[in-house]
Amino acid sequence: MRGALIGCGFFAQNHLNAWRDMRAEGIELVAVCDIDPVKAKAAADTFGVPRHYTDPQTLFESEQLDFVDIATRMETHHDLVCLAVRHGVRTIVQKPFASDWQQCVSMVETARAARVPLAVHENFRFQAPMQAVREVLASGAIGAPTWGRFAFRTGFDVYKTQPYFHQDKKLAILDVGIHVLDLARVFLGEVRHLSCETQQRNPRNVGEDTATMLLRHTSGAVSLVECTYEARQIPDSFPQTLVTIEGETGSIKVHEDFRMVVTSGNEVSERSIGSPLLPWTQAPWHVAQESVLLTQRAIIAAWRAGREAETSGADNLNTYALVDAAYAAAESGRAVAPEVWR
Ligand code: NAD
Ligand code: 89Y
């Protein structure tokens, strides 16, 4: 499959490495594009990509593509996704899907009308530790899950590589809470309503840098979803999500040191569920970096099998609706039911 990457900034370096790893799986990145000519050329030179562009329109007019991977920031997603769909090119787009719900719905409906597959690069559920949790749940070892706590709490200097965080009016929930809310859906199912308290603890931030959310799932399960960029703790667990899930007959706990402890009836078992280091990944980022490769593989495998990706645009609407509900709940001081598409 011939692909192109749009947006060659900070996080796209992981996409570039992962696409390079997938050459052996029949993937060829034939072009990259960034409005910044220096970044476009650097990406092409470093990763051996034959052509680079500074204008997405020219990219689509000049290349025969099987897919495009959009790794720009959310303000550009709607226009770029619609451009890709108009050219009939299967599209992957980074999270957050867009800046608002209407744009998210518009992309899903535009892609659906054109019968062009659309996937969101929602990678936390593909992290090796989270896949291990999914396997235990699917095995039935803890019975039906009834309670959960999903916590992304860090003081790691994320501002160094993503300085725009300081200016984001919506920060913790839209940037990283979105991943943790997605995990809550994956582990405990869809959500009936949620409440939320936000805090802005770092005076340099315009938006909330801490959120504490309480969810009632449609199954009856209850969960706590937490995210903060302002926790002071040694060791720091960045970029891990710590998980506790209690079920009818047992529980799952994922600890800071990547230890997963599973209680199943009277039996307790423990195993290490960390990600391996790849030639291009470094601690502490490696779990997040490897998940980029796992996400890209999952999306391509689904498309090759003629299926929608697990993280299709339509699926991501349910995660995005939780983000919107969290902001509305924080503002109103009341529990809010998430928007449902159709
Ligand atoms: P960045 O600002 O470093 O990179 C964005 C790049 O897009 C820049 O190089 C910019 O010049 C380019 N660009 C902007 N508009 C463009 C356009 N119209 N056409 C082509 N190129 C354009 O941002 P980043 O930190 O790499 O974040 C990018 C996205 O990745 C964000 O949506 C962010 O939330 C997401 N992200 C995801 C994860 C994850 O784990 N899934 C982690 C970090 C960032
Ligand atoms: O922006 C965030 C994300 O999506 O994953 C990790 C991150 O880069 C920093 O928390």
CSV table of C-alpha atoms and ligand atoms in Angstrom, one decimal:
chain,number,residue,atom,x,y,z
A,1,MET,CA,0.0,0.0,0.0
A,2,ARG,CA,1.3,3.5,-0.9
A,3,GLY,CA,0.8,6.1,1.7
A,4,ALA,CA,1.6,9.7,2.6
A,5,LEU,CA,2.1,11.5,5.9
A,6,ILE,CA,0.8,15.0,6.4
A,7,GLY,CA,2.4,16.9,9.3
A,8,CYS,CA,6.0,16.2,10.2
A,9,GLY,CA,6.2,17.7,13.6
A,10,PHE,CA,7.0,16.3,17.1
A,11,PHE,CA,4.8,13.3,17.3
A,12,ALA,CA,4.9,12.4,13.6
A,13,GLN,CA,8.5,11.2,14.1
A,14,ASN,CA,6.9,8.1,15.7
A,15,HIS,CA,4.6,7.6,12.8
A,16,LEU,CA,7.5,7.9,10.4
A,17,ASN,CA,9.5,5.3,12.3
A,18,ALA,CA,6.5,3.0,12.5
A,19,TRP,CA,5.7,3.3,8.8
A,20,ARG,CA,9.4,2.5,8.1
A,21,ASP,CA,9.1,-0.6,10.3
A,22,MET,CA,6.1,-1.6,8.2
A,23,ARG,CA,7.9,-1.7,4.9
A,24,ALA,CA,8.5,-5.4,5.4
A,25,GLU,CA,4.7,-5.7,5.7
A,26,GLY,CA,4.1,-4.1,2.3
A,27,ILE,CA,3.7,-0.5,3.3
A,28,GLU,CA,5.6,2.2,1.4
A,29,LEU,CA,5.5,5.9,2.4
A,30,VAL,CA,5.8,7.6,-1.0
A,31,ALA,CA,5.5,11.2,0.2
A,32,VAL,CA,5.5,13.5,3.2
A,33,CYS,CA,3.9,16.9,3.5
A,34,ASP,CA,4.3,19.8,5.9
A,35,ILE,CA,3.6,23.5,5.4
A,36,ASP,CA,7.0,24.0,6.9
A,37,PRO,CA,9.4,23.2,4.1
A,38,VAL,CA,12.3,22.4,6.5
A,39,LYS,CA,10.3,19.8,8.4
A,40,ALA,CA,9.0,18.2,5.1
A,41,LYS,CA,12.5,17.9,3.7
A,42,ALA,CA,14.0,16.7,6.9
A,43,ALA,CA,11.4,13.9,7.2
A,44,ALA,CA,11.9,12.8,3.6
A,45,ASP,CA,15.7,12.8,4.0
A,46,THR,CA,15.8,11.0,7.3
A,47,PHE,CA,13.3,8.3,6.4
A,48,GLY,CA,14.1,7.8,2.8
A,49,VAL,CA,10.7,9.0,1.5
A,50,PRO,CA,11.0,9.8,-2.2
A,51,ARG,CA,9.0,13.0,-2.4
A,52,HIS,CA,8.0,15.9,-0.1
A,53,TYR,CA,5.4,18.6,-0.4
A,54,THR,CA,4.4,21.8,1.4
A,55,ASP,CA,0.8,21.9,0.1
A,56,PRO,CA,-1.6,19.1,0.8
A,57,GLN,CA,-3.7,19.9,-2.3
A,58,THR,CA,-0.6,19.4,-4.5
A,59,LEU,CA,0.2,16.2,-2.7
A,60,PHE,CA,-3.2,14.7,-3.5
A,61,GLU,CA,-3.1,15.9,-7.1
A,62,SER,CA,0.4,14.5,-7.7
A,63,GLU,CA,0.4,11.1,-6.0
A,64,GLN,CA,-1.6,7.9,-6.4
A,65,LEU,CA,-2.3,7.0,-2.7
A,66,ASP,CA,-3.9,4.0,-1.0
A,67,PHE,CA,-3.9,5.9,2.3
A,68,VAL,CA,-3.0,9.1,4.0
A,69,ASP,CA,-1.9,9.6,7.7
A,70,ILE,CA,-2.7,13.0,9.1
A,71,ALA,CA,-0.5,13.9,12.1
A,72,THR,CA,-1.2,17.7,12.3
A,73,ARG,CA,-2.9,19.4,15.2
A,74,MET,CA,-6.7,19.2,15.5
A,75,GLU,CA,-7.6,22.7,14.0
A,76,THR,CA,-6.5,21.4,10.6
A,77,HIS,CA,-8.1,18.0,10.7
A,78,HIS,CA,-11.5,18.8,9.2
A,79,ASP,CA,-10.2,20.5,6.1
A,80,LEU,CA,-7.4,17.9,5.6
A,81,VAL,CA,-9.7,14.9,6.1
A,82,CYS,CA,-12.4,16.3,3.7
A,83,LEU,CA,-9.6,17.0,1.1
A,84,ALA,CA,-8.4,13.3,1.4
A,85,VAL,CA,-12.0,12.0,1.2
A,86,ARG,CA,-12.6,14.1,-1.9
A,87,HIS,CA,-9.6,12.4,-3.5
A,88,GLY,CA,-11.0,9.0,-2.4
A,89,VAL,CA,-8.0,8.2,-0.2
A,90,ARG,CA,-8.4,6.1,3.0
A,91,THR,CA,-7.6,8.3,5.9
A,92,ILE,CA,-6.0,8.1,9.4
A,93,VAL,CA,-6.1,11.2,11.5
A,94,GLN,CA,-4.5,11.9,14.9
A,95,LYS,CA,-6.5,12.6,18.1
A,96,PRO,CA,-8.2,14.8,19.1
A,97,PHE,CA,-10.4,14.1,16.1
A,98,ALA,CA,-11.3,17.8,15.7
A,99,SER,CA,-11.8,21.0,17.6
A,100,ASP,CA,-15.6,20.4,18.1
A,101,TRP,CA,-18.3,17.8,17.8
A,102,GLN,CA,-19.9,19.3,14.6
A,103,GLN,CA,-16.6,18.9,12.8
A,104,CYS,CA,-16.2,15.3,14.0
A,105,VAL,CA,-19.7,14.4,12.8
A,106,SER,CA,-19.1,16.2,9.5
A,107,MET,CA,-15.9,14.2,8.8
A,108,VAL,CA,-17.7,10.9,9.7
A,109,GLU,CA,-20.7,11.7,7.5
A,110,THR,CA,-18.5,13.0,4.6
A,111,ALA,CA,-16.3,9.8,4.6
A,112,ARG,CA,-19.4,7.6,4.9
A,113,ALA,CA,-21.2,9.2,2.0
A,114,ALA,CA,-18.0,8.8,-0.2
A,115,ARG,CA,-17.5,5.3,1.1
A,116,VAL,CA,-13.9,6.2,2.1
A,117,PRO,CA,-12.6,4.4,5.3
A,118,LEU,CA,-11.7,6.8,8.0
A,119,ALA,CA,-9.8,5.9,11.2
A,120,VAL,CA,-8.6,7.9,14.2
A,121,HIS,CA,-5.1,7.3,15.6
A,122,GLU,CA,-6.4,6.5,19.1
A,123,ASN,CA,-3.4,4.6,20.4
A,124,PHE,CA,-3.7,4.1,24.1
A,125,ARG,CA,-6.0,1.1,23.7
A,126,PHE,CA,-3.3,-0.5,21.6
A,127,GLN,CA,-0.5,0.0,24.2
A,128,ALA,CA,1.0,-3.4,25.1
A,129,PRO,CA,-0.1,-3.1,28.8
A,130,MET,CA,-3.6,-2.1,27.9
A,131,GLN,CA,-3.8,-5.0,25.4
A,132,ALA,CA,-2.8,-7.3,28.3
A,133,VAL,CA,-5.6,-6.0,30.4
A,134,ARG,CA,-8.1,-6.5,27.5
A,135,GLU,CA,-6.9,-10.2,27.2
A,136,VAL,CA,-7.6,-10.8,30.9
A,137,LEU,CA,-11.0,-9.3,30.7
A,138,ALA,CA,-11.9,-11.3,27.6
A,139,SER,CA,-10.7,-14.5,29.3
A,140,GLY,CA,-13.4,-14.1,31.9
A,141,ALA,CA,-10.9,-14.4,34.7
A,142,ILE,CA,-12.5,-11.7,36.8
A,143,GLY,CA,-16.1,-12.1,35.6
A,144,ALA,CA,-18.1,-9.1,34.4
A,145,PRO,CA,-16.3,-5.9,35.3
A,146,THR,CA,-18.3,-3.7,37.7
A,147,TRP,CA,-15.9,-1.0,38.9
A,148,GLY,CA,-12.8,0.7,37.4
A,149,ARG,CA,-10.2,3.4,38.0
A,150,PHE,CA,-8.1,4.7,35.1
A,151,ALA,CA,-5.4,7.2,36.1
A,152,PHE,CA,-3.0,9.2,34.0
A,153,ARG,CA,-1.1,11.3,36.6
A,154,THR,CA,2.2,12.8,35.8
A,155,GLY,CA,4.5,15.7,36.4
A,156,PHE,CA,6.8,14.8,33.5
A,157,ASP,CA,7.7,17.9,31.5
A,158,VAL,CA,5.3,17.4,28.6
A,159,TYR,CA,5.5,21.1,28.0
A,160,LYS,CA,9.0,20.7,26.7
A,161,THR,CA,8.0,18.8,23.6
A,162,GLN,CA,4.4,20.2,23.4
A,163,PRO,CA,4.8,23.8,24.4
A,164,TYR,CA,1.4,24.7,22.9
A,165,PHE,CA,-0.2,23.1,26.0
A,166,HIS,CA,0.3,26.3,27.9
A,167,GLN,CA,-2.0,28.1,25.5
A,168,ASP,CA,-4.7,25.4,25.1
A,169,LYS,CA,-8.0,26.7,26.5
A,170,LYS,CA,-9.0,23.0,26.8
A,171,LEU,CA,-6.0,21.1,28.0
A,172,ALA,CA,-5.9,17.9,30.1
A,173,ILE,CA,-9.3,16.4,29.1
A,174,LEU,CA,-9.0,17.1,25.4
A,175,ASP,CA,-5.4,16.2,25.1
A,176,VAL,CA,-4.9,13.1,27.3
A,177,GLY,CA,-8.2,12.6,29.2
A,178,ILE,CA,-9.6,11.7,25.7
A,179,HIS,CA,-7.3,8.6,25.7
A,180,VAL,CA,-8.2,7.6,29.2
A,181,LEU,CA,-11.9,8.1,28.5
A,182,ASP,CA,-11.4,5.8,25.5
A,183,LEU,CA,-9.9,3.2,27.7
A,184,ALA,CA,-12.9,3.4,30.1
A,185,ARG,CA,-15.2,2.7,27.1
A,186,VAL,CA,-13.0,-0.2,25.9
A,187,PHE,CA,-12.8,-1.8,29.4
A,188,LEU,CA,-16.3,-1.1,30.8
A,189,GLY,CA,-18.4,-0.2,27.8
A,190,GLU,CA,-20.4,2.9,26.8
A,191,VAL,CA,-21.3,5.6,29.3
A,192,ARG,CA,-24.7,6.7,30.5
A,193,HIS,CA,-23.6,9.9,32.2
A,194,LEU,CA,-20.5,11.5,33.8
A,195,SER,CA,-19.6,14.2,36.2
A,196,CYS,CA,-16.3,16.1,36.3
A,197,GLU,CA,-14.2,18.5,38.4
A,198,THR,CA,-11.4,20.4,36.7
A,199,GLN,CA,-8.4,22.3,38.2
A,200,GLN,CA,-5.8,24.6,36.8
A,201,ARG,CA,-2.8,24.1,39.1
A,202,ASN,CA,0.0,25.5,37.0
A,203,PRO,CA,-0.4,29.3,36.6
A,204,ARG,CA,1.4,29.1,33.2
A,205,ASN,CA,-1.6,27.1,31.8
A,206,VAL,CA,-4.7,28.8,30.4
A,207,GLY,CA,-6.8,25.6,30.5
A,208,GLU,CA,-7.4,22.9,33.0
A,209,ASP,CA,-4.4,20.7,33.7
A,210,THR,CA,-6.2,18.3,36.0
A,211,ALA,CA,-9.5,16.5,35.7
A,212,THR,CA,-11.3,14.0,37.9
A,213,MET,CA,-14.3,12.3,36.3
A,214,LEU,CA,-16.9,9.9,37.6
A,215,LEU,CA,-18.7,7.7,35.1
A,216,ARG,CA,-21.8,5.5,35.2
A,217,HIS,CA,-21.6,3.0,32.3
A,218,THR,CA,-24.7,1.6,30.6
A,219,SER,CA,-23.8,-1.8,32.0
A,220,GLY,CA,-24.2,-0.4,35.5
A,221,ALA,CA,-20.5,-0.3,36.1
A,222,VAL,CA,-18.9,2.8,37.7
A,223,SER,CA,-15.5,4.2,37.0
A,224,LEU,CA,-13.1,7.0,37.9
A,225,VAL,CA,-11.1,8.6,35.2
A,226,GLU,CA,-8.3,10.9,36.2
A,227,CYS,CA,-5.7,12.9,34.3
A,228,THR,CA,-3.2,15.5,35.4
A,229,TYR,CA,0.0,17.1,34.1
A,230,GLU,CA,0.7,18.5,37.6
A,231,ALA,CA,1.3,15.5,39.9
A,232,ARG,CA,4.6,15.6,41.8
A,233,GLN,CA,5.7,12.0,42.4
A,234,ILE,CA,8.8,9.9,42.4
A,235,PRO,CA,8.9,7.7,40.5
A,236,ASP,CA,6.8,9.3,37.9
A,237,SER,CA,4.6,6.9,35.9
A,238,PHE,CA,4.7,8.9,32.5
A,239,PRO,CA,3.2,8.0,30.1
A,240,GLN,CA,1.5,5.0,31.7
A,241,THR,CA,-2.2,4.7,32.6
A,242,LEU,CA,-2.6,2.9,35.9
A,243,VAL,CA,-5.6,0.6,35.9
A,244,THR,CA,-7.7,-1.0,38.6
A,245,ILE,CA,-10.7,-3.1,37.4
A,246,GLU,CA,-12.9,-5.0,39.8
A,247,GLY,CA,-15.2,-7.7,38.5
A,248,GLU,CA,-17.7,-10.2,39.9
A,249,THR,CA,-15.1,-12.8,40.7
A,250,GLY,CA,-11.7,-11.0,40.7
A,251,SER,CA,-9.7,-7.9,39.8
A,252,ILE,CA,-6.9,-6.5,37.6
A,253,LYS,CA,-4.3,-4.0,38.8
A,254,VAL,CA,-1.6,-2.4,36.7
A,255,HIS,CA,1.1,-0.9,38.8
A,256,GLU,CA,3.8,1.8,38.0
A,257,ASP,CA,6.5,-0.9,37.4
A,258,PHE,CA,4.4,-2.5,34.6
A,259,ARG,CA,3.3,-5.3,37.0
A,260,MET,CA,-0.2,-6.6,36.3
A,261,VAL,CA,-1.7,-8.5,39.2
A,262,VAL,CA,-4.8,-10.5,38.5
A,263,THR,CA,-7.0,-12.0,41.2
A,264,SER,CA,-9.3,-14.7,39.9
A,265,GLY,CA,-11.3,-16.3,42.6
A,266,ASN,CA,-8.8,-17.5,45.2
A,267,GLU,CA,-5.9,-17.4,42.7
A,268,VAL,CA,-3.4,-14.5,42.3
A,269,SER,CA,-1.0,-14.2,39.4
A,270,GLU,CA,1.4,-11.5,38.4
A,271,ARG,CA,3.3,-10.7,35.2
A,272,SER,CA,5.3,-7.9,33.6
A,273,ILE,CA,3.4,-6.3,30.8
A,274,GLY,CA,5.8,-3.5,29.7
A,275,SER,CA,6.7,-2.8,26.0
A,276,PRO,CA,10.0,-3.9,24.6
A,277,LEU,CA,12.5,-1.2,23.5
A,278,LEU,CA,12.6,-0.9,19.7
A,279,PRO,CA,15.7,0.6,17.9
A,280,TRP,CA,13.8,3.9,17.7
A,281,THR,CA,12.1,4.1,21.1
A,282,GLN,CA,13.4,5.5,24.4
A,283,ALA,CA,12.2,5.3,28.0
A,284,PRO,CA,10.0,6.7,29.3
A,285,TRP,CA,8.2,7.3,26.0
A,286,HIS,CA,8.6,3.7,24.7
A,287,VAL,CA,5.2,2.4,25.6
A,288,ALA,CA,3.5,5.3,23.8
A,289,GLN,CA,5.9,5.1,20.9
A,290,GLU,CA,5.5,1.4,20.4
A,291,SER,CA,1.7,1.8,20.5
A,292,VAL,CA,2.0,4.0,17.3
A,293,LEU,CA,3.3,1.0,15.5
A,294,LEU,CA,0.6,-1.3,17.0
A,295,THR,CA,-2.1,1.2,16.1
A,296,GLN,CA,-1.0,1.6,12.5
A,297,ARG,CA,-0.8,-2.2,12.1
A,298,ALA,CA,-4.3,-2.6,13.5
A,299,ILE,CA,-5.8,0.0,11.2
A,300,ILE,CA,-4.0,-1.4,8.1
A,301,ALA,CA,-4.9,-5.0,9.0
A,302,ALA,CA,-8.6,-4.1,9.3
A,303,TRP,CA,-8.6,-2.3,6.0
A,304,ARG,CA,-6.8,-5.1,4.3
A,305,ALA,CA,-9.4,-7.5,5.6
A,306,GLY,CA,-12.2,-5.2,4.3
A,307,ARG,CA,-13.3,-4.2,7.8
A,308,GLU,CA,-13.7,-0.8,9.4
A,309,ALA,CA,-10.8,0.0,11.8
A,310,GLU,CA,-11.6,-0.6,15.5
A,311,THR,CA,-10.9,3.1,16.0
A,312,SER,CA,-13.0,4.2,13.1
A,313,GLY,CA,-14.2,7.8,12.9
A,314,ALA,CA,-17.7,6.6,14.0
A,315,ASP,CA,-16.2,4.8,17.0
A,316,ASN,CA,-14.3,7.9,18.0
A,317,LEU,CA,-17.4,10.0,18.1
A,318,ASN,CA,-18.4,8.0,21.3
A,319,THR,CA,-15.1,9.0,22.9
A,320,TYR,CA,-15.2,12.6,21.7
A,321,ALA,CA,-18.8,12.8,23.2
A,322,LEU,CA,-17.3,11.9,26.6
A,323,VAL,CA,-14.8,14.7,26.3
A,324,ASP,CA,-17.6,17.2,25.5
A,325,ALA,CA,-19.7,15.8,28.3
A,326,ALA,CA,-16.8,16.2,30.8
A,327,TYR,CA,-16.4,19.9,30.0
A,328,ALA,CA,-20.2,20.5,30.2
A,329,ALA,CA,-20.3,18.6,33.5
A,330,ALA,CA,-17.4,20.6,34.9
A,331,GLU,CA,-19.1,23.9,33.9
A,332,SER,CA,-22.6,23.0,35.2
A,333,GLY,CA,-21.6,21.1,38.3
A,334,ARG,CA,-24.0,18.3,37.2
A,335,ALA,CA,-23.8,14.9,35.6
A,336,VAL,CA,-24.1,15.0,31.9
A,337,ALA,CA,-25.2,12.3,29.4
A,338,PRO,CA,-22.9,12.1,26.3
A,339,GLU,CA,-24.2,13.1,22.9
A,340,VAL,CA,-25.1,10.2,20.7
A,341,TRP,CA,-24.6,10.3,16.9
A,342,ARG,CA,-27.9,9.2,15.2
B,1,NAD,P1,3.4,19.8,16.1
B,1,NAD,O1,3.0,21.2,16.1
B,1,NAD,O2,4.8,19.5,16.6
B,1,NAD,O3,3.3,19.2,14.6
B,1,NAD,C1,2.3,19.6,13.7
B,1,NAD,C2,2.9,19.7,12.3
B,1,NAD,O4,1.9,19.9,11.4
B,1,NAD,C3,3.8,21.0,12.2
B,1,NAD,O5,5.1,20.6,11.7
B,1,NAD,C4,3.1,21.9,11.3
B,1,NAD,O6,4.0,22.7,10.5
B,1,NAD,C5,2.3,20.9,10.4
B,1,NAD,N1,1.1,21.5,9.8
B,1,NAD,C6,0.2,22.3,10.3
B,1,NAD,N2,-0.8,22.6,9.5
B,1,NAD,C7,-0.5,21.8,8.3
B,1,NAD,C8,-1.2,21.7,7.1
B,1,NAD,N3,-2.3,22.3,6.8
B,1,NAD,N4,-0.6,20.8,6.2
B,1,NAD,C9,0.6,20.2,6.5
B,1,NAD,N5,1.2,20.3,7.6
B,1,NAD,C10,0.7,21.1,8.6
B,1,NAD,O7,2.3,19.0,16.9
B,1,NAD,P2,2.5,17.5,17.6
B,1,NAD,O8,2.9,17.7,19.0
B,1,NAD,O9,3.3,16.6,16.7
B,1,NAD,O10,0.9,17.0,17.6
B,1,NAD,C11,0.3,16.7,16.4
B,1,NAD,C12,-1.0,15.9,16.7
B,1,NAD,O11,-0.6,14.7,17.4
B,1,NAD,C13,-1.9,16.6,17.7
B,1,NAD,O12,-3.2,16.4,17.3
B,1,NAD,C14,-1.6,15.9,19.1
B,1,NAD,O13,-2.7,15.9,20.0
B,1,NAD,C15,-1.3,14.5,18.6
B,1,NAD,N6,-0.5,13.7,19.5
B,1,NAD,C16,-0.9,12.5,19.8
B,1,NAD,C17,-0.2,11.7,20.6
B,1,NAD,C18,-0.7,10.3,20.9
B,1,NAD,O14,-0.1,9.6,21.7
B,1,NAD,N7,-1.7,9.8,20.2
B,1,NAD,C19,0.9,12.2,21.3
B,1,NAD,C20,1.3,13.5,21.0
B,1,NAD,C21,0.6,14.3,20.1
B,2,89Y,O1,-0.3,14.6,24.0
B,2,89Y,C1,-0.3,13.5,24.8
B,2,89Y,C2,-0.8,12.3,24.1
B,2,89Y,O2,-1.7,12.3,23.3
B,2,89Y,O3,-0.2,11.2,24.5
B,2,89Y,C3,0.9,11.5,25.3
B,2,89Y,C4,1.1,13.0,25.2
B,2,89Y,O4,2.1,13.3,24.1
B,2,89Y,C5,1.6,13.7,26.4
B,2,89Y,O5,0.8,13.3,27.5
